[in-house]
Amino acid sequence: MNFYIYILYSPRFDKFYIGHSEDPWRRIEEHNSGKLHKYTSDYRPWVLSSVFKIEGTRGDAGKVEKFIKKQKSRNLILKLIDPGFVPGGSLAQLHRVPHVRD
């Protein structure tokens, strides 16, 4: 099973959200419908900024998500959404996925 780290952006509020899922394209629909997550429902609508496939398990995806969030760095998120940026170091296991379904 594949797991993904995804980055959502709220243009209306200039906010980012990082999550992990087996299906980030389904998750953005859920975030925009407001069914699941209190934080994201406050900042709708969301657009999918980046998707990364992660090598490993759901637990590995959760650890990477937590690592990114712990950095509390908008600059890191801006680097991650830059198509020319190649993650390294603690994020080397991320592989950019073109999100052609949006």
PDB file of C-alpha atoms in Angstrom:
ATOM      1  CA  MET A   1       0.000   0.000   0.000  1.00  0.00           C
ATOM      2  CA  ASN A   2       1.221   3.491  -0.864  1.00  0.00           C
ATOM      3  CA  PHE A   3       1.103   6.407   1.524  1.00  0.00           C
ATOM      4  CA  TYR A   4       1.392  10.068   0.673  1.00  0.00           C
ATOM      5  CA  ILE A   5       2.235  13.338   2.365  1.00  0.00           C
ATOM      6  CA  TYR A   6       0.102  16.149   0.974  1.00  0.00           C
ATOM      7  CA  ILE A   7       0.221  19.902   1.348  1.00  0.00           C
ATOM      8  CA  LEU A   8      -2.973  21.932   1.089  1.00  0.00           C
ATOM      9  CA  TYR A   9      -3.146  25.688   0.644  1.00  0.00           C
ATOM     10  CA  SER A  10      -5.974  28.072   1.491  1.00  0.00           C
ATOM     11  CA  PRO A  11      -5.601  31.086  -0.829  1.00  0.00           C
ATOM     12  CA  ARG A  12      -8.357  32.931   1.012  1.00  0.00           C
ATOM     13  CA  PHE A  13      -6.504  32.789   4.353  1.00  0.00           C
ATOM     14  CA  ASP A  14      -2.911  32.212   3.118  1.00  0.00           C
ATOM     15  CA  LYS A  15      -2.606  29.063   5.278  1.00  0.00           C
ATOM     16  CA  PHE A  16      -1.004  25.673   4.675  1.00  0.00           C
ATOM     17  CA  TYR A  17      -1.993  22.278   6.004  1.00  0.00           C
ATOM     18  CA  ILE A  18       0.128  19.100   5.924  1.00  0.00           C
ATOM     19  CA  GLY A  19      -1.402  15.644   6.171  1.00  0.00           C
ATOM     20  CA  HIS A  20      -0.836  12.030   5.168  1.00  0.00           C
ATOM     21  CA  SER A  21      -3.189   9.591   3.499  1.00  0.00           C
ATOM     22  CA  GLU A  22      -3.504   6.610   1.183  1.00  0.00           C
ATOM     23  CA  ASP A  23      -5.538   8.866  -1.141  1.00  0.00           C
ATOM     24  CA  PRO A  24      -4.754  12.597  -0.924  1.00  0.00           C
ATOM     25  CA  TRP A  25      -7.202  13.382  -3.747  1.00  0.00           C
ATOM     26  CA  ARG A  26     -10.067  11.974  -1.676  1.00  0.00           C
ATOM     27  CA  ARG A  27      -8.769  13.725   1.438  1.00  0.00           C
ATOM     28  CA  ILE A  28      -8.855  17.192  -0.154  1.00  0.00           C
ATOM     29  CA  GLU A  29     -12.515  16.603  -0.986  1.00  0.00           C
ATOM     30  CA  GLU A  30     -13.113  15.641   2.642  1.00  0.00           C
ATOM     31  CA  HIS A  31     -11.253  18.695   3.945  1.00  0.00           C
ATOM     32  CA  ASN A  32     -13.265  20.955   1.642  1.00  0.00           C
ATOM     33  CA  SER A  33     -16.563  19.367   2.636  1.00  0.00           C
ATOM     34  CA  GLY A  34     -15.819  20.005   6.323  1.00  0.00           C
ATOM     35  CA  LYS A  35     -16.838  16.500   7.371  1.00  0.00           C
ATOM     36  CA  LEU A  36     -13.691  15.459   9.171  1.00  0.00           C
ATOM     37  CA  HIS A  37     -11.335  18.086  10.469  1.00  0.00           C
ATOM     38  CA  LYS A  38     -12.150  21.171  12.530  1.00  0.00           C
ATOM     39  CA  TYR A  39      -8.978  23.098  11.656  1.00  0.00           C
ATOM     40  CA  THR A  40      -9.336  22.703   7.907  1.00  0.00           C
ATOM     41  CA  SER A  41     -13.048  23.467   7.899  1.00  0.00           C
ATOM     42  CA  ASP A  42     -12.268  26.966   9.223  1.00  0.00           C
ATOM     43  CA  TYR A  43     -10.046  27.801   6.216  1.00  0.00           C
ATOM     44  CA  ARG A  44     -11.906  26.396   3.217  1.00  0.00           C
ATOM     45  CA  PRO A  45     -11.565  26.189   0.274  1.00  0.00           C
ATOM     46  CA  TRP A  46      -8.300  24.273   0.032  1.00  0.00           C
ATOM     47  CA  VAL A  47      -6.220  23.537  -3.065  1.00  0.00           C
ATOM     48  CA  LEU A  48      -3.732  20.712  -3.368  1.00  0.00           C
ATOM     49  CA  SER A  49      -0.242  22.255  -3.553  1.00  0.00           C
ATOM     50  CA  SER A  50       2.007  19.174  -3.456  1.00  0.00           C
ATOM     51  CA  VAL A  51       1.853  15.423  -3.080  1.00  0.00           C
ATOM     52  CA  PHE A  52       4.753  13.168  -2.120  1.00  0.00           C
ATOM     53  CA  LYS A  53       4.821   9.387  -2.138  1.00  0.00           C
ATOM     54  CA  ILE A  54       6.615   8.055   0.900  1.00  0.00           C
ATOM     55  CA  GLU A  55       8.689   4.930   1.125  1.00  0.00           C
ATOM     56  CA  GLY A  56       7.397   2.934   4.053  1.00  0.00           C
ATOM     57  CA  THR A  57       4.356   2.345   6.220  1.00  0.00           C
ATOM     58  CA  ARG A  58       1.516   4.524   7.507  1.00  0.00           C
ATOM     59  CA  GLY A  59       3.610   4.996  10.653  1.00  0.00           C
ATOM     60  CA  ASP A  60       6.521   6.279   8.564  1.00  0.00           C
ATOM     61  CA  ALA A  61       4.186   8.717   6.802  1.00  0.00           C
ATOM     62  CA  GLY A  62       2.904   9.925  10.184  1.00  0.00           C
ATOM     63  CA  LYS A  63       6.455  10.494  11.417  1.00  0.00           C
ATOM     64  CA  VAL A  64       7.352  12.552   8.341  1.00  0.00           C
ATOM     65  CA  GLU A  65       4.137  14.580   8.668  1.00  0.00           C
ATOM     66  CA  LYS A  66       4.923  15.222  12.341  1.00  0.00           C
ATOM     67  CA  PHE A  67       8.529  16.175  11.497  1.00  0.00           C
ATOM     68  CA  ILE A  68       7.372  18.766   8.930  1.00  0.00           C
ATOM     69  CA  LYS A  69       4.779  20.211  11.322  1.00  0.00           C
ATOM     70  CA  LYS A  70       7.281  20.363  14.197  1.00  0.00           C
ATOM     71  CA  GLN A  71       9.567  22.586  12.128  1.00  0.00           C
ATOM     72  CA  LYS A  72       6.871  25.294  12.199  1.00  0.00           C
ATOM     73  CA  SER A  73       8.545  26.651   9.098  1.00  0.00           C
ATOM     74  CA  ARG A  74       6.641  28.332   6.311  1.00  0.00           C
ATOM     75  CA  ASN A  75       9.952  28.466   4.411  1.00  0.00           C
ATOM     76  CA  LEU A  76      10.215  24.668   4.531  1.00  0.00           C
ATOM     77  CA  ILE A  77       6.674  24.329   3.209  1.00  0.00           C
ATOM     78  CA  LEU A  78       7.407  26.825   0.425  1.00  0.00           C
ATOM     79  CA  LYS A  79      10.471  24.778  -0.519  1.00  0.00           C
ATOM     80  CA  LEU A  80       8.422  21.570  -0.530  1.00  0.00           C
ATOM     81  CA  ILE A  81       5.792  23.018  -2.864  1.00  0.00           C
ATOM     82  CA  ASP A  82       8.492  24.294  -5.246  1.00  0.00           C
ATOM     83  CA  PRO A  83       8.580  21.747  -8.120  1.00  0.00           C
ATOM     84  CA  GLY A  84      12.344  22.232  -8.467  1.00  0.00           C
ATOM     85  CA  PHE A  85      13.123  21.380  -4.841  1.00  0.00           C
ATOM     86  CA  VAL A  86      14.487  17.890  -4.174  1.00  0.00           C
ATOM     87  CA  PRO A  87      13.973  16.820  -0.542  1.00  0.00           C
ATOM     88  CA  GLY A  88      17.062  15.545   1.255  1.00  0.00           C
ATOM     89  CA  GLY A  89      18.193  14.676   4.758  1.00  0.00           C
ATOM     90  CA  SER A  90      15.253  13.758   6.999  1.00  0.00           C
ATOM     91  CA  LEU A  91      12.904  14.189   4.032  1.00  0.00           C
ATOM     92  CA  ALA A  92      14.893  12.144   1.509  1.00  0.00           C
ATOM     93  CA  GLN A  93      12.219   9.438   1.489  1.00  0.00           C
ATOM     94  CA  LEU A  94       9.723  11.814  -0.137  1.00  0.00           C
ATOM     95  CA  HIS A  95       9.149  11.437  -3.884  1.00  0.00           C
ATOM     96  CA  ARG A  96       7.135  14.150  -5.636  1.00  0.00           C
ATOM     97  CA  VAL A  97       3.971  12.964  -7.379  1.00  0.00           C
ATOM     98  CA  PRO A  98       2.386  15.017 -10.151  1.00  0.00           C
ATOM     99  CA  HIS A  99      -1.166  15.642  -8.975  1.00  0.00           C
ATOM    100  CA  VAL A 100      -2.897  15.537 -12.330  1.00  0.00           C
ATOM    101  CA  ARG A 101      -6.259  14.763 -10.720  1.00  0.00           C
ATOM    102  CA  ASP A 102      -6.864  18.272  -9.356  1.00  0.00           C
TER     103      ASP A 102
END
